[in-house]
Amino acid sequence: MVLKIAQITDTHLFADRKTAMRGLVTWDSLGDVVAEVRDWKPDVLLLTGDLTHRGEPQAYQHLIERIAPLNLPTYYIPGNHDQVDVLNQEFKDSPFLADNVFQRQGWQVLLLDSTLETAESGEGYVSEAQLQELEQSLTACSQPTVVVLHHHPIPMGIDWLDTIGVQNSQAFLNCLTRFPQVKLVLFGHVHLKFDELYQGIQFCGTPSTCKQVLREEAREQEAYPGFRGLRLFEDGTYQTEVIRSHPG
Ligand SMILES: [Fe+2]
């Protein structure tokens, strides 16, 4: 048995579906990615922030219109572009689940809110309360664990981007590395594919469903919208891949 989880992130929807972000209509590109997610046949969906660009209720309703037909248990966290109260209000019904911890098929998934109310440039922070909750969940359950947050807790190697990650990442990493069951950390925010093993934990950055951040040496397909698929096996091993939709 395998648990298949799809991560969709940084959808940046607007109240008007025709609005483009840096030349790309985010409603359209999300539609292309959702078609790929449907074909991949996940069991669970994670939405990892920047779900809307400006936090309007209509923009969240557009997201529901795209996601609800997948009919998947859907967990979500906010990003720096979201309005948390509006998000929680709009996502109060099925298929959305407000839980920030769940266990399925021998795995535990922990979702953290890394948004910072006083942020000036979209930077993130893992609050003391979130760190305590993380520690409690990891102490209570030793099943293989995936930790999910919006902001990146390790550097991407891109100067401007690395100023807006988790500001107290060392406290977060110190907590994680005390618990050997932590296998993966998933995040959005960076709008690019990133995979790196750090102190035995796989850190995974996932492309946006719209515009990507491109490194100088990026190949053409790294500009394409995409999502991340995770296959979690009962023996505690995993596989992960990024699947992209071809624009146009
Ligand atoms: Fe974003």
mmCIF file of C-alpha atoms and ligand atoms in Angstrom:
data_model
loop_
_atom_site.group_PDB
_atom_site.id
_atom_site.type_symbol
_atom_site.label_atom_id
_atom_site.label_comp_id
_atom_site.label_asym_id
_atom_site.label_seq_id
_atom_site.Cartn_x
_atom_site.Cartn_y
_atom_site.Cartn_z
ATOM 1 C CA MET A 1 0.000 0.000 0.000
ATOM 2 C CA VAL A 2 1.178 3.475 -0.823
ATOM 3 C CA LEU A 3 -0.177 6.850 0.237
ATOM 4 C CA LYS A 4 -0.104 9.351 -2.649
ATOM 5 C CA ILE A 5 -0.051 13.009 -1.676
ATOM 6 C CA ALA A 6 -0.151 15.903 -4.150
ATOM 7 C CA GLN A 7 1.139 19.339 -3.129
ATOM 8 C CA ILE A 8 -0.284 22.341 -4.964
ATOM 9 C CA THR A 9 1.233 25.678 -4.038
ATOM 10 C CA ASP A 10 1.317 29.390 -4.821
ATOM 11 C CA THR A 11 -1.784 29.445 -6.992
ATOM 12 C CA HIS A 12 -2.011 33.287 -6.625
ATOM 13 C CA LEU A 13 -5.621 33.524 -7.816
ATOM 14 C CA PHE A 14 -7.326 36.889 -8.237
ATOM 15 C CA ALA A 15 -10.944 37.993 -7.819
ATOM 16 C CA ASP A 16 -11.084 38.408 -11.601
ATOM 17 C CA ARG A 17 -10.187 35.141 -13.303
ATOM 18 C CA LYS A 18 -8.663 36.940 -16.266
ATOM 19 C CA THR A 19 -5.993 38.735 -14.237
ATOM 20 C CA ALA A 20 -2.426 37.886 -15.151
ATOM 21 C CA MET A 21 0.581 37.794 -12.834
ATOM 22 C CA ARG A 22 3.796 38.633 -14.675
ATOM 23 C CA GLY A 23 2.141 37.725 -17.986
ATOM 24 C CA LEU A 24 0.450 34.484 -16.933
ATOM 25 C CA VAL A 25 -3.274 34.141 -16.166
ATOM 26 C CA THR A 26 -3.173 32.267 -12.880
ATOM 27 C CA TRP A 27 -6.695 30.791 -13.191
ATOM 28 C CA ASP A 28 -5.771 29.228 -16.535
ATOM 29 C CA SER A 29 -2.422 27.808 -15.454
ATOM 30 C CA LEU A 30 -4.002 26.332 -12.312
ATOM 31 C CA GLY A 31 -6.536 24.577 -14.547
ATOM 32 C CA ASP A 32 -3.700 22.940 -16.496
ATOM 33 C CA VAL A 33 -1.968 21.789 -13.296
ATOM 34 C CA VAL A 34 -5.197 20.450 -11.762
ATOM 35 C CA ALA A 35 -5.691 18.313 -14.900
ATOM 36 C CA GLU A 36 -2.226 16.804 -14.273
ATOM 37 C CA VAL A 37 -3.062 16.230 -10.588
ATOM 38 C CA ARG A 38 -6.271 14.414 -11.568
ATOM 39 C CA ASP A 39 -4.329 12.117 -13.903
ATOM 40 C CA TRP A 40 -1.763 11.394 -11.161
ATOM 41 C CA LYS A 41 -4.596 10.104 -8.886
ATOM 42 C CA PRO A 42 -3.555 11.239 -5.396
ATOM 43 C CA ASP A 43 -5.267 10.149 -2.170
ATOM 44 C CA VAL A 44 -4.766 13.476 -0.386
ATOM 45 C CA LEU A 45 -4.185 17.072 -1.480
ATOM 46 C CA LEU A 46 -2.076 19.710 0.298
ATOM 47 C CA LEU A 47 -2.436 23.414 -0.535
ATOM 48 C CA THR A 48 0.619 25.221 0.808
ATOM 49 C CA GLY A 49 -0.098 28.926 0.707
ATOM 50 C CA ASP A 50 -0.283 32.009 -1.483
ATOM 51 C CA LEU A 51 -3.566 30.489 -2.577
ATOM 52 C CA THR A 52 -4.755 33.934 -3.605
ATOM 53 C CA HIS A 53 -2.709 36.978 -4.505
ATOM 54 C CA ARG A 54 -4.712 39.561 -2.550
ATOM 55 C CA GLY A 55 -6.966 37.520 -0.257
ATOM 56 C CA GLU A 56 -10.399 38.351 -1.711
ATOM 57 C CA PRO A 57 -13.289 35.935 -0.953
ATOM 58 C CA GLN A 58 -14.045 35.587 -4.692
ATOM 59 C CA ALA A 59 -10.484 34.474 -5.353
ATOM 60 C CA TYR A 60 -10.846 31.679 -2.759
ATOM 61 C CA GLN A 61 -14.151 30.716 -4.374
ATOM 62 C CA HIS A 62 -12.349 30.375 -7.709
ATOM 63 C CA LEU A 63 -9.872 28.030 -6.064
ATOM 64 C CA ILE A 64 -12.718 25.944 -4.643
ATOM 65 C CA GLU A 65 -14.187 25.698 -8.132
ATOM 66 C CA ARG A 66 -10.906 24.277 -9.414
ATOM 67 C CA ILE A 67 -10.177 21.957 -6.442
ATOM 68 C CA ALA A 68 -13.549 20.615 -5.269
ATOM 69 C CA PRO A 69 -14.164 18.434 -8.378
ATOM 70 C CA LEU A 70 -11.029 16.427 -7.471
ATOM 71 C CA ASN A 71 -13.023 15.250 -4.456
ATOM 72 C CA LEU A 72 -9.938 14.692 -2.307
ATOM 73 C CA PRO A 73 -9.425 15.296 1.407
ATOM 74 C CA THR A 74 -7.690 18.687 1.191
ATOM 75 C CA TYR A 75 -5.494 20.222 3.902
ATOM 76 C CA TYR A 76 -4.267 23.788 3.620
ATOM 77 C CA ILE A 77 -1.993 26.418 5.141
ATOM 78 C CA PRO A 78 -1.740 30.147 4.376
ATOM 79 C CA GLY A 79 1.095 31.998 2.690
ATOM 80 C CA ASN A 80 2.184 35.606 2.990
ATOM 81 C CA HIS A 81 -0.260 36.690 0.254
ATOM 82 C CA ASP A 82 -3.309 35.122 1.974
ATOM 83 C CA GLN A 83 -5.837 36.652 4.335
ATOM 84 C CA VAL A 84 -6.000 33.961 7.009
ATOM 85 C CA ASP A 85 -9.472 34.851 8.343
ATOM 86 C CA VAL A 86 -10.971 34.985 4.832
ATOM 87 C CA LEU A 87 -9.247 31.728 3.884
ATOM 88 C CA ASN A 88 -10.586 29.893 6.955
ATOM 89 C CA GLN A 89 -14.075 31.258 6.372
ATOM 90 C CA GLU A 90 -14.203 30.270 2.700
ATOM 91 C CA PHE A 91 -12.692 26.804 3.248
ATOM 92 C CA LYS A 92 -14.956 25.718 6.101
ATOM 93 C CA ASP A 93 -16.780 23.016 4.111
ATOM 94 C CA SER A 94 -15.825 19.726 2.462
ATOM 95 C CA PRO A 95 -13.453 18.776 0.857
ATOM 96 C CA PHE A 96 -11.352 21.134 3.023
ATOM 97 C CA LEU A 97 -10.116 19.958 6.410
ATOM 98 C CA ALA A 98 -8.873 22.436 8.997
ATOM 99 C CA ASP A 99 -6.724 19.873 10.890
ATOM 100 C CA ASN A 100 -3.032 20.648 11.089
ATOM 101 C CA VAL A 101 -2.072 17.067 11.976
ATOM 102 C CA PHE A 102 -3.189 13.861 10.314
ATOM 103 C CA GLN A 103 -2.113 10.245 10.207
ATOM 104 C CA ARG A 104 -2.726 7.873 7.345
ATOM 105 C CA GLN A 105 -1.251 4.530 6.387
ATOM 106 C CA GLY A 106 1.543 4.630 8.920
ATOM 107 C CA TRP A 107 2.611 8.226 8.183
ATOM 108 C CA GLN A 108 2.089 11.462 10.060
ATOM 109 C CA VAL A 109 1.743 14.840 8.332
ATOM 110 C CA LEU A 110 2.167 18.097 10.312
ATOM 111 C CA LEU A 111 1.117 21.436 8.827
ATOM 112 C CA LEU A 112 2.515 24.697 10.226
ATOM 113 C CA ASP A 113 1.481 28.303 9.675
ATOM 114 C CA SER A 114 4.752 30.151 8.983
ATOM 115 C CA THR A 115 3.174 33.506 8.125
ATOM 116 C CA LEU A 116 4.238 36.574 10.086
ATOM 117 C CA GLU A 117 1.667 39.309 10.613
ATOM 118 C CA THR A 118 4.307 42.031 10.820
ATOM 119 C CA ALA A 119 6.202 40.870 7.729
ATOM 120 C CA GLU A 120 7.459 43.693 5.523
ATOM 121 C CA SER A 121 8.490 41.715 2.446
ATOM 122 C CA GLY A 122 6.652 38.409 2.814
ATOM 123 C CA GLU A 123 9.199 36.813 5.142
ATOM 124 C CA GLY A 124 8.122 33.985 7.462
ATOM 125 C CA TYR A 125 8.494 32.899 11.075
ATOM 126 C CA VAL A 126 7.666 29.757 13.053
ATOM 127 C CA SER A 127 6.096 31.060 16.265
ATOM 128 C CA GLU A 128 6.905 29.718 19.705
ATOM 129 C CA ALA A 129 3.397 28.225 19.852
ATOM 130 C CA GLN A 130 3.918 26.451 16.509
ATOM 131 C CA LEU A 131 7.309 25.134 17.636
ATOM 132 C CA GLN A 132 5.746 23.772 20.816
ATOM 133 C CA GLU A 133 2.957 22.115 18.856
ATOM 134 C CA LEU A 134 5.499 20.604 16.486
ATOM 135 C CA GLU A 135 7.507 19.223 19.380
ATOM 136 C CA GLN A 136 4.394 17.823 21.066
ATOM 137 C CA SER A 137 3.223 16.085 17.887
ATOM 138 C CA LEU A 138 6.664 14.595 17.276
ATOM 139 C CA THR A 139 6.954 13.438 20.870
ATOM 140 C CA ALA A 140 3.496 11.852 20.781
ATOM 141 C CA CYS A 141 3.877 9.994 17.472
ATOM 142 C CA SER A 142 7.005 8.306 16.170
ATOM 143 C CA GLN A 143 5.570 7.366 12.769
ATOM 144 C CA PRO A 144 7.499 8.600 9.715
ATOM 145 C CA THR A 145 6.613 12.259 9.375
ATOM 146 C CA VAL A 146 6.260 14.937 6.706
ATOM 147 C CA VAL A 147 6.391 18.557 7.930
ATOM 148 C CA VAL A 148 4.673 21.134 5.716
ATOM 149 C CA LEU A 149 4.987 24.930 5.798
ATOM 150 C CA HIS A 150 4.836 27.813 3.336
ATOM 151 C CA HIS A 151 8.241 29.465 3.753
ATOM 152 C CA HIS A 152 11.602 27.859 3.049
ATOM 153 C CA PRO A 153 13.615 26.991 6.172
ATOM 154 C CA ILE A 154 16.936 26.475 4.380
ATOM 155 C CA PRO A 155 18.642 28.718 1.799
ATOM 156 C CA MET A 156 17.855 28.394 -1.892
ATOM 157 C CA GLY A 157 21.118 30.058 -2.923
ATOM 158 C CA ILE A 158 19.306 33.076 -4.421
ATOM 159 C CA ASP A 159 20.130 36.232 -2.443
ATOM 160 C CA TRP A 160 16.823 38.128 -2.541
ATOM 161 C CA LEU A 161 14.788 34.975 -1.992
ATOM 162 C CA ASP A 162 16.880 33.935 0.984
ATOM 163 C CA THR A 163 16.021 37.153 2.830
ATOM 164 C CA ILE A 164 12.305 36.186 2.878
ATOM 165 C CA GLY A 165 12.449 32.607 4.176
ATOM 166 C CA VAL A 166 11.796 31.472 7.756
ATOM 167 C CA GLN A 167 13.556 34.110 9.870
ATOM 168 C CA ASN A 168 14.105 31.785 12.851
ATOM 169 C CA SER A 169 14.962 28.730 10.795
ATOM 170 C CA GLN A 170 17.649 27.541 13.221
ATOM 171 C CA ALA A 171 15.097 27.052 16.026
ATOM 172 C CA PHE A 172 12.865 25.138 13.600
ATOM 173 C CA LEU A 173 15.723 22.950 12.340
ATOM 174 C CA ASN A 174 16.969 22.294 15.893
ATOM 175 C CA CYS A 175 13.530 20.945 16.762
ATOM 176 C CA LEU A 176 13.235 18.747 13.653
ATOM 177 C CA THR A 177 16.674 17.196 13.856
ATOM 178 C CA ARG A 178 15.966 15.891 17.379
ATOM 179 C CA PHE A 179 13.319 13.564 15.918
ATOM 180 C CA PRO A 180 14.660 10.904 13.560
ATOM 181 C CA GLN A 181 11.173 10.079 12.264
ATOM 182 C CA VAL A 182 11.090 13.375 10.322
ATOM 183 C CA LYS A 183 11.727 12.310 6.729
ATOM 184 C CA LEU A 184 10.604 15.240 4.603
ATOM 185 C CA VAL A 185 9.930 18.965 4.809
ATOM 186 C CA LEU A 186 7.694 20.403 2.079
ATOM 187 C CA PHE A 187 7.335 24.082 1.323
ATOM 188 C CA GLY A 188 6.140 26.538 -1.336
ATOM 189 C CA HIS A 189 6.925 30.278 -1.473
ATOM 190 C CA VAL A 190 10.066 29.854 -3.589
ATOM 191 C CA HIS A 191 8.261 29.198 -6.917
ATOM 192 C CA LEU A 192 10.891 26.693 -7.999
ATOM 193 C CA LYS A 193 11.785 23.012 -7.681
ATOM 194 C CA PHE A 194 14.278 22.343 -4.896
ATOM 195 C CA ASP A 195 15.422 18.999 -3.464
ATOM 196 C CA GLU A 196 18.180 18.712 -0.899
ATOM 197 C CA LEU A 197 19.044 16.266 1.847
ATOM 198 C CA TYR A 198 20.048 18.146 5.010
ATOM 199 C CA GLN A 199 20.902 16.293 8.225
ATOM 200 C CA GLY A 200 19.020 13.246 6.977
ATOM 201 C CA ILE A 201 15.842 15.171 6.118
ATOM 202 C CA GLN A 202 14.718 15.724 2.528
ATOM 203 C CA PHE A 203 13.801 19.387 1.939
ATOM 204 C CA CYS A 204 11.481 19.902 -1.022
ATOM 205 C CA GLY A 205 10.529 23.210 -2.637
ATOM 206 C CA THR A 206 7.697 22.975 -5.113
ATOM 207 C CA PRO A 207 7.008 25.037 -8.237
ATOM 208 C CA SER A 208 4.079 27.416 -8.275
ATOM 209 C CA THR A 209 1.049 26.635 -10.414
ATOM 210 C CA CYS A 210 1.798 29.949 -12.156
ATOM 211 C CA LYS A 211 5.073 31.887 -12.562
ATOM 212 C CA GLN A 212 8.394 30.406 -11.439
ATOM 213 C CA VAL A 213 11.529 31.987 -10.047
ATOM 214 C CA LEU A 214 14.267 31.037 -12.496
ATOM 215 C CA ARG A 215 17.923 30.567 -11.713
ATOM 216 C CA GLU A 216 20.341 31.895 -14.320
ATOM 217 C CA GLU A 217 21.107 28.409 -15.540
ATOM 218 C CA ALA A 218 17.441 27.275 -15.617
ATOM 219 C CA ARG A 219 16.270 25.122 -18.505
ATOM 220 C CA GLU A 220 13.127 26.062 -20.432
ATOM 221 C CA GLN A 221 10.864 23.545 -18.737
ATOM 222 C CA GLU A 222 11.700 24.924 -15.282
ATOM 223 C CA ALA A 223 9.473 27.873 -16.190
ATOM 224 C CA TYR A 224 6.436 25.590 -16.535
ATOM 225 C CA PRO A 225 3.727 25.460 -13.844
ATOM 226 C CA GLY A 226 3.641 22.290 -11.770
ATOM 227 C CA PHE A 227 2.916 20.379 -8.576
ATOM 228 C CA ARG A 228 4.728 17.829 -6.404
ATOM 229 C CA GLY A 229 3.721 14.208 -5.989
ATOM 230 C CA LEU A 230 4.788 12.157 -2.960
ATOM 231 C CA ARG A 231 4.525 8.400 -2.654
ATOM 232 C CA LEU A 232 4.787 7.336 0.995
ATOM 233 C CA PHE A 233 5.324 3.632 1.608
ATOM 234 C CA GLU A 234 4.418 1.678 4.713
ATOM 235 C CA ASP A 235 8.046 0.795 5.425
ATOM 236 C CA GLY A 236 8.883 4.505 5.931
ATOM 237 C CA THR A 237 10.508 5.021 2.526
ATOM 238 C CA TYR A 238 9.250 7.535 -0.024
ATOM 239 C CA GLN A 239 9.549 8.784 -3.576
ATOM 240 C CA THR A 240 8.926 12.318 -4.741
ATOM 241 C CA GLU A 241 8.684 14.001 -8.127
ATOM 242 C CA VAL A 242 7.619 17.289 -9.683
ATOM 243 C CA ILE A 243 5.125 17.072 -12.513
ATOM 244 C CA ARG A 244 4.712 20.055 -14.811
ATOM 245 C CA SER A 245 2.054 21.084 -17.276
ATOM 246 C CA HIS A 246 3.159 22.369 -20.650
ATOM 247 C CA PRO A 247 1.836 25.872 -21.230
ATOM 248 C CA GLY A 248 -0.413 26.534 -24.188
HETATM 249 FE FE FE B 1 3.979 32.813 -3.890
#
